[in-house]
mmCIF file of C-alpha atoms in Angstrom:
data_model
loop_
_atom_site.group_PDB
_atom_site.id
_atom_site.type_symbol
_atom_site.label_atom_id
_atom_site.label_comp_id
_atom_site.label_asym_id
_atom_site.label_seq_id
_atom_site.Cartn_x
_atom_site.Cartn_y
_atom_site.Cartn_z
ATOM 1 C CA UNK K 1 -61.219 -3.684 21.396
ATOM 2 C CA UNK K 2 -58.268 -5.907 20.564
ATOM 3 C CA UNK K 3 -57.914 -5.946 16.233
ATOM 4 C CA UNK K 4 -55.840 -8.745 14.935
ATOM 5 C CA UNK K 5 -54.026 -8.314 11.445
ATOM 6 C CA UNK K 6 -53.958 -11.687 10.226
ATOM 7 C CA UNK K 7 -51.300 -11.984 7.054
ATOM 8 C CA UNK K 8 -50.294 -15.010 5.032
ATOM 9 C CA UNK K 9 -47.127 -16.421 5.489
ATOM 10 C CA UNK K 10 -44.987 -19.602 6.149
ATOM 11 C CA UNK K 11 -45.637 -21.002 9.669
ATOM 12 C CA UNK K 12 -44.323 -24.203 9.759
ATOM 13 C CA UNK K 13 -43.007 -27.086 7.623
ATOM 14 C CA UNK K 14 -44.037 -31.422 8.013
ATOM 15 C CA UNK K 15 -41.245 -34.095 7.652
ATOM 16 C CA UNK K 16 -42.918 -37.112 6.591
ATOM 17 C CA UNK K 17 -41.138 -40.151 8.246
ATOM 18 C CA UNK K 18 -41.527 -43.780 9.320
ATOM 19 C CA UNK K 19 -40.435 -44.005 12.873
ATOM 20 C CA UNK K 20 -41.724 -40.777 14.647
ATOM 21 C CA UNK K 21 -39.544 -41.227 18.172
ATOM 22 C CA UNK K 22 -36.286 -42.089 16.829
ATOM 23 C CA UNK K 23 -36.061 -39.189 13.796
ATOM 24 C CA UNK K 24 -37.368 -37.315 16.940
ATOM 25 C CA UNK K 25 -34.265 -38.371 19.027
ATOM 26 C CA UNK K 26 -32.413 -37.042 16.309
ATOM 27 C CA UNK K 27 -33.478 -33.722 15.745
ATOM 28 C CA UNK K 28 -33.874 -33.074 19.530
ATOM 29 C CA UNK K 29 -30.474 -34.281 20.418
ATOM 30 C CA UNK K 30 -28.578 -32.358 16.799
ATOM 31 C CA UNK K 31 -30.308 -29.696 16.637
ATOM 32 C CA UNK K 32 -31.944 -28.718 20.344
ATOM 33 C CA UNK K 33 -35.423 -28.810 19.334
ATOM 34 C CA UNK K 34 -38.278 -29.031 22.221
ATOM 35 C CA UNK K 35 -41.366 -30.635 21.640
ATOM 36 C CA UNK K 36 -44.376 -28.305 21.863
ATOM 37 C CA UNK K 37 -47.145 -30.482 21.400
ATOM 38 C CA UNK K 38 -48.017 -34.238 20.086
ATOM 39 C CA UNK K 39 -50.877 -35.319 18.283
ATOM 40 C CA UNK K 40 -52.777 -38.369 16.900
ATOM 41 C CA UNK K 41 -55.368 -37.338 14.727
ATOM 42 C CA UNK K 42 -56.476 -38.547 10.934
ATOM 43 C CA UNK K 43 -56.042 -37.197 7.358
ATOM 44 C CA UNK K 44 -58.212 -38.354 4.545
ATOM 45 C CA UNK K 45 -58.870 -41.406 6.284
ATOM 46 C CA UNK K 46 -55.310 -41.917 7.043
ATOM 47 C CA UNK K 47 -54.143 -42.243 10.922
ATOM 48 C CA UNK K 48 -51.693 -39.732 11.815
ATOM 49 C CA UNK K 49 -49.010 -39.088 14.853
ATOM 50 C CA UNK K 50 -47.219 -35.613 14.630
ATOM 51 C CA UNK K 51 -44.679 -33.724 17.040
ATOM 52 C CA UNK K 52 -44.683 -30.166 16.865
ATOM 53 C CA UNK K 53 -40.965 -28.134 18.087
ATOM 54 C CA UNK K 54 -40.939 -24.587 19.650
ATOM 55 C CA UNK K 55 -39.705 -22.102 16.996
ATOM 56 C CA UNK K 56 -36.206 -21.942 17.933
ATOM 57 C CA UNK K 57 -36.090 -18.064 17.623
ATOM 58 C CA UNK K 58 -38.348 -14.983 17.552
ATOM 59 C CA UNK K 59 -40.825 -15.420 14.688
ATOM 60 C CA UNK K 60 -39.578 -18.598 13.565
ATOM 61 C CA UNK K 61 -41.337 -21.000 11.618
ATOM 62 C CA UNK K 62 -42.242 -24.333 13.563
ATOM 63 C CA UNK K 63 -41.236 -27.618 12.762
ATOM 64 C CA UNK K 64 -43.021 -30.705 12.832
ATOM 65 C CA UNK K 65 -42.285 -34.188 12.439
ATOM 66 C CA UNK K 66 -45.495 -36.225 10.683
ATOM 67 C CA UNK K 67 -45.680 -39.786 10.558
ATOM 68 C CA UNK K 68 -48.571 -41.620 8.431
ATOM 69 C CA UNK K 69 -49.290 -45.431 10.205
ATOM 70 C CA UNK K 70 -49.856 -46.556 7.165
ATOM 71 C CA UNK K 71 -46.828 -45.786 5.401
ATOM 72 C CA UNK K 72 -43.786 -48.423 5.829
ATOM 73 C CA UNK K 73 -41.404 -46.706 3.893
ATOM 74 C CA UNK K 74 -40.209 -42.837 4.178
ATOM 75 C CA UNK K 75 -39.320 -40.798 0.913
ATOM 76 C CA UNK K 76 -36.003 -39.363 1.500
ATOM 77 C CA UNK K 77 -35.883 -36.809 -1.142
ATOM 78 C CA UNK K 78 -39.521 -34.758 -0.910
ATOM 79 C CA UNK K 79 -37.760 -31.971 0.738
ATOM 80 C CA UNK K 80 -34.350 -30.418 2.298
ATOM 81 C CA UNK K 81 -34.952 -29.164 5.697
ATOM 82 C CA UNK K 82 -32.397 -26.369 6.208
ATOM 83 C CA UNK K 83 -31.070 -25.162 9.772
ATOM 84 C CA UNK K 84 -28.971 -22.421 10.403
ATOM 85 C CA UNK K 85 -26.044 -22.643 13.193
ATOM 86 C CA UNK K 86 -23.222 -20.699 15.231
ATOM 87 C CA UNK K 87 -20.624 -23.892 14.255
ATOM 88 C CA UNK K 88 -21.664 -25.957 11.985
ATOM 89 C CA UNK K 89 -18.560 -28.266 12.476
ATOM 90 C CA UNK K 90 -19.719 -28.960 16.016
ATOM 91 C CA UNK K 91 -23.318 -29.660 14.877
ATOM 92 C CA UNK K 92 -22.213 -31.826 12.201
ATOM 93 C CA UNK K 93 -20.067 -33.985 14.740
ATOM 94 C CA UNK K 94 -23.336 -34.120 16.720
ATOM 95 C CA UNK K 95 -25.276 -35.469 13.851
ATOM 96 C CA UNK K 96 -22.958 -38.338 13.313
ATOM 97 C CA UNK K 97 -22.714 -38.939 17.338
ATOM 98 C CA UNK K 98 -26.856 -39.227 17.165
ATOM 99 C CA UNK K 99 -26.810 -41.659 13.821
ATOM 100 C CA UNK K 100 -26.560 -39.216 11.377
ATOM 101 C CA UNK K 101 -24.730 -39.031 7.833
ATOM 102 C CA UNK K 102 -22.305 -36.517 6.217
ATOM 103 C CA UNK K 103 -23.213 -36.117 2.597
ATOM 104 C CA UNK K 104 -21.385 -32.985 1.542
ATOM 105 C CA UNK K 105 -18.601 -32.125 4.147
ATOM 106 C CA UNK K 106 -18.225 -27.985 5.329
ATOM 107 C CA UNK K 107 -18.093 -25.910 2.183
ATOM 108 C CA UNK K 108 -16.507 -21.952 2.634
ATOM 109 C CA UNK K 109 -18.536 -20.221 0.258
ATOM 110 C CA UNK K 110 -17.770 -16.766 1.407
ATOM 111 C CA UNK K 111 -19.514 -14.588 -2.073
ATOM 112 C CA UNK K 112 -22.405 -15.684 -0.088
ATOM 113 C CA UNK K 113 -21.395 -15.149 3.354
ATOM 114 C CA UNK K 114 -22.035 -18.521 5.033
ATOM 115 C CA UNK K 115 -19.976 -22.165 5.348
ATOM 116 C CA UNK K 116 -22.609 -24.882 4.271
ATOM 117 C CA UNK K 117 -22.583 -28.598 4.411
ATOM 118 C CA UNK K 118 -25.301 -31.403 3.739
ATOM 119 C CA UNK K 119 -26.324 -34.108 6.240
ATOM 120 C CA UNK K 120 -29.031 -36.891 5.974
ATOM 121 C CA UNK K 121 -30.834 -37.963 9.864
ATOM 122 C CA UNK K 122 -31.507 -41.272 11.023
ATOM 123 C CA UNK K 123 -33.904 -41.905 7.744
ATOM 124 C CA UNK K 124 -32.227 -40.201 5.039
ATOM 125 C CA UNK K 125 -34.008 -36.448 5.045
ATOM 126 C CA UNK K 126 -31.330 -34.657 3.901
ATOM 127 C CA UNK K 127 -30.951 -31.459 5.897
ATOM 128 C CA UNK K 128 -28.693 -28.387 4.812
ATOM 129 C CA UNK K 129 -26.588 -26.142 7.364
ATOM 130 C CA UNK K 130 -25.905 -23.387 7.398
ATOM 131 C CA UNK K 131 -23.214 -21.022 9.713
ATOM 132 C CA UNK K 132 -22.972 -17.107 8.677
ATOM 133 C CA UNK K 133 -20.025 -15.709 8.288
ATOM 134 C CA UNK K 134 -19.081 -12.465 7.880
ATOM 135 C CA UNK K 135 -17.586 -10.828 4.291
ATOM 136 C CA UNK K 136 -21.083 -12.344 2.373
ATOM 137 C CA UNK K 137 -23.632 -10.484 0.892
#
């Protein structure tokens, strides 16, 4: 017999947005993601279209874009989405290519060991990045 430890932790994280293909476009073309799995289901009563990504590394959490059809208008500022990166200038130069916007340009903040910057996707999520560097704790 096969025993499973099940633990709690974080496995994934929802994006609320309005239109599900184009913020799709987005993070697929900025970031690399690969759709796993679509689904059209209901919440409370509420029709629903998601996209689930692959994890884009061992263990990862998953991502997943969530759009309610009843809901015109996304809220921008429910959460920061945060993505880590080997050059972040390069991935912010994608994000503008794909529609994206640069909201805090490529910060050195070496006490902490990374380069950060803030960008907002094609419906105003804003989204931190993050490169490590090395000299950080």
């Amino acid at each position: 017999k096969v025993f499973f430890i099940v633990t709690d932790h974080f496995g994934f994280s929802k994006l609320i947005v309005t239109d599900l293909d184009k913020v799709a476009d987005f993070y697929k073309s900025v970031f690399g993601l690969t759709e796993m799995v679509r689904v059209d289901s209901d919440v409370g009563g509420r029709e629903i279209s998601e996209i689930m990504f692959n994890p884009t590394a061992e263990g990862a959490a998953t991502f997943v874009l969530f759009k309610f059809h009843d809901q015109h208008a996304p809220s921008s500022s429910e959460t920061i989405s945060g993505f880590q990166t080997g050059d972040v200038v390069a991935l912010i130069e994608r994000a503008k290519s794909a529609g994206g916007k640069v909201v805090a340009p490529v910060r050195d903040m070496p006490e902490h060991g990374v380069k950060v910057a803030f960008i907002e996707d094609v419906e105003g999520h804003l989204i931190e990045v993050v490169e490590l560097i090395s000299g950080g704790h």
